């Protein structure tokens, strides 16, 4: 996702946001999951690897297609584990905030999804997905009539320009950088084009970004950018009204353009969303505004969320999980109960969880290989849902991507899902690093804590001296995303931002992307990888580009090994019996929050 990563996602986005293989390694986790695995498979993931269609003006015109049986009124109860990492759209690249953004933020384009999970890009604030010219180097967007922010003030092209230009400032450190780099140069060079953003009266030249009138926005690139409509769907490119921009403070009190706005926010405790009366359904072909609002409270871990929603009493009947999942210890109770099972959404996510190895600190590939061989992927997966939560991964690309190679397994993670400690010991001895200290960081939530115990034991068995360090889940990516994080190994999850490997390899493995807040968590800076990324980005034929990306992926995994692949992810969520319109979204990789209603 990254739409999001788990940060997509990053994560979210898509990631991401966070593939499926019929592996014996997964069967070892089936004890938690009620016998035969009826979860989603690789076939279910294929829909997410399809090329995306670009919609026309008709597709982009609201209102959105009605949800069968939907009615108005009531408040949905949301149980959330952690506070949202960011509210400023320019900073959003993680799944939880990405999900919230579907309700409060809007950008030029958005994904529209059908009942089978097929997606197309449509105009959101714009009248269509974009008008392309000059072989994809120029894209023109026209704003719809009647677009206003939550205060009733109209949105103009100046607001769109401002929203793009503010992304160049240093205080925007956690959002996507595709658009900025396409406009102004790769790596961190784009910041030089507008280091203070628009705040001192400077602007990008009209030769790059032009707004000839209040309705028109024209992007001009040096190279063809056929994926621009997809990139602009990302929460990070949502509009921030120029006159309402409070810079760093905007992260606590953004202005909504979507169907809901923030009425109350107590950091770390709760958030209340209410209807945005200035949102006009005629301008929106994706979202609905059925319920009066959402009552969100934080500090509910997966076990608590699952217990409440499974019990289905009181306010829990109106409850949902946003970015939470069914707790692994209660999966069997959910999937074996016919009534509870009906109250679930399931789907294949685009995320690959990996154990990043800080290459600034772990320079010897033999040590990185030893860590990779030592990991018992199937056991590590169990606390994250077992076979309903994912499947052991052999590589760093998910089955939701075009060109995914089933069975790719250079480190034997599929053949030996419980790890190969003897091979790990041998490599560590060859490197002369027996007893080497490893600072291992993990997020301080139950399933990560359980995984930490498994990983610690496996690495110690291989001959490492593991020093564990727990980090607050709410700021996890901000902490491990620091270049000087003083950590050796740590888990991250990345998912495609749209169906292209170009949204995975460049942001995560390009040495030019090493900076605080960027997604190159392993700090890989390999000359061959860097040069190949530049070359492949210029390939305009999708099939040819995919082949080149696959070849580079193999080089990264086999010749560099910056991160140990652990598992692909699936999603299993539960909701209350009074929730209507629930379905799995291939856009967010979670429940589709844009169409929910209360049955009574």
Coordinates of N, CA, C and O in Angstrom, one line a residue, residues 355 439-453 455-456 466-473 476 480 487 489-491:
X355 N 13.2 -8.7 8.0 CA 14.1 -8.3 9.1 C 15.2 -7.5 8.5 O 16.1 -8.0 7.8
X439 N 22.0 -5.6 18.3 CA 21.0 -4.8 18.9 C 19.7 -5.0 18.1 O 19.6 -4.6 16.9
X440 N 18.7 -5.7 18.6 CA 17.5 -6.1 17.9 C 16.3 -5.2 18.5 O 16.0 -5.3 19.7
X441 N 15.7 -4.4 17.6 CA 14.6 -3.6 18.1 C 13.3 -4.2 17.6 O 13.2 -4.8 16.6
X442 N 12.3 -4.0 18.5 CA 10.9 -4.6 18.1 C 9.9 -3.6 18.7 O 10.1 -2.9 19.7
X443 N 8.7 -3.6 18.1 CA 7.6 -2.7 18.6 C 7.0 -3.3 19.9 O 6.8 -4.6 19.9
X444 N 6.6 -2.5 20.8 CA 6.1 -3.0 22.1 C 4.6 -3.2 22.1 O 3.9 -2.7 22.9
X445 N 4.2 -4.1 21.2 CA 2.8 -4.6 21.2 C 2.9 -6.1 21.3 O 3.9 -6.7 20.9
X446 N 1.8 -6.8 21.8 CA 1.9 -8.2 22.1 C 2.5 -9.1 21.0 O 3.4 -9.9 21.3
X447 N 1.9 -9.0 19.8 CA 2.4 -10.0 18.8 C 3.8 -9.7 18.4 O 4.6 -10.7 18.0
X448 N 4.3 -8.5 18.4 CA 5.7 -8.2 18.1 C 6.6 -8.7 19.3 O 7.7 -9.1 19.1
X449 N 6.1 -8.5 20.5 CA 6.8 -9.0 21.7 C 7.0 -10.5 21.6 O 8.1 -11.1 21.9
X450 N 5.9 -11.2 21.2 CA 6.0 -12.7 21.1 C 7.0 -13.1 20.0 O 7.8 -14.0 20.1
X451 N 7.0 -12.3 18.9 CA 7.9 -12.6 17.8 C 9.4 -12.3 18.2 O 10.3 -13.0 17.8
X452 N 9.5 -11.3 19.1 CA 10.9 -11.0 19.5 C 11.5 -12.1 20.3 O 12.7 -12.4 20.2
X453 N 10.7 -12.8 21.1 CA 11.2 -14.0 21.8 C 11.7 -15.1 20.9 O 12.7 -15.7 21.1
X455 N 12.6 -14.7 17.7 CA 13.7 -14.3 16.9 C 15.0 -14.3 17.8 O 16.1 -14.7 17.4
X456 N 14.8 -13.8 19.0 CA 16.0 -13.8 20.0 C 16.5 -15.2 20.2 O 17.8 -15.4 20.1
X466 N 22.2 -11.5 21.6 CA 21.1 -10.5 21.2 C 20.8 -9.6 22.4 O 20.6 -10.0 23.5
X467 N 20.8 -8.3 22.0 CA 20.4 -7.2 23.0 C 19.1 -6.6 22.5 O 19.1 -6.0 21.4
X468 N 18.0 -6.9 23.2 CA 16.7 -6.5 22.7 C 16.4 -5.0 23.1 O 16.8 -4.6 24.2
X469 N 15.7 -4.3 22.3 CA 15.3 -3.0 22.6 C 13.9 -2.8 22.1 O 13.6 -2.9 20.9
X470 N 13.0 -2.4 23.0 CA 11.6 -2.2 22.6 C 11.3 -0.7 22.3 O 11.9 0.2 22.9
X471 N 10.5 -0.5 21.3 CA 10.2 0.8 20.8 C 8.7 1.0 20.7 O 8.0 0.0 20.3
X472 N 8.2 2.2 21.0 CA 6.8 2.5 20.9 C 6.2 2.2 19.5 O 6.8 2.8 18.6
X473 N 5.2 1.4 19.4 CA 4.6 1.1 18.1 C 4.2 2.3 17.4 O 4.3 2.4 16.1
X476 N 7.1 3.8 15.6 CA 8.0 2.7 15.1 C 8.8 3.2 13.9 O 10.0 3.2 13.9
X480 N 12.9 3.7 13.6 CA 13.8 2.9 12.8 C 14.2 3.6 11.5 O 15.1 3.3 10.8
X487 N 20.8 0.9 15.7 CA 20.2 -0.5 15.8 C 20.8 -1.4 14.7 O 21.3 -0.9 13.7
X489 N 19.3 -4.8 13.8 CA 18.2 -5.5 13.0 C 16.8 -5.1 13.6 O 16.7 -4.8 14.8
X490 N 15.9 -5.0 12.7 CA 14.5 -4.5 13.0 C 13.6 -4.9 11.9 O 13.9 -4.9 10.7
X491 N 12.3 -5.2 12.2 CA 11.3 -5.6 11.3 C 10.6 -4.4 10.6 O 10.3 -3.4 11.3

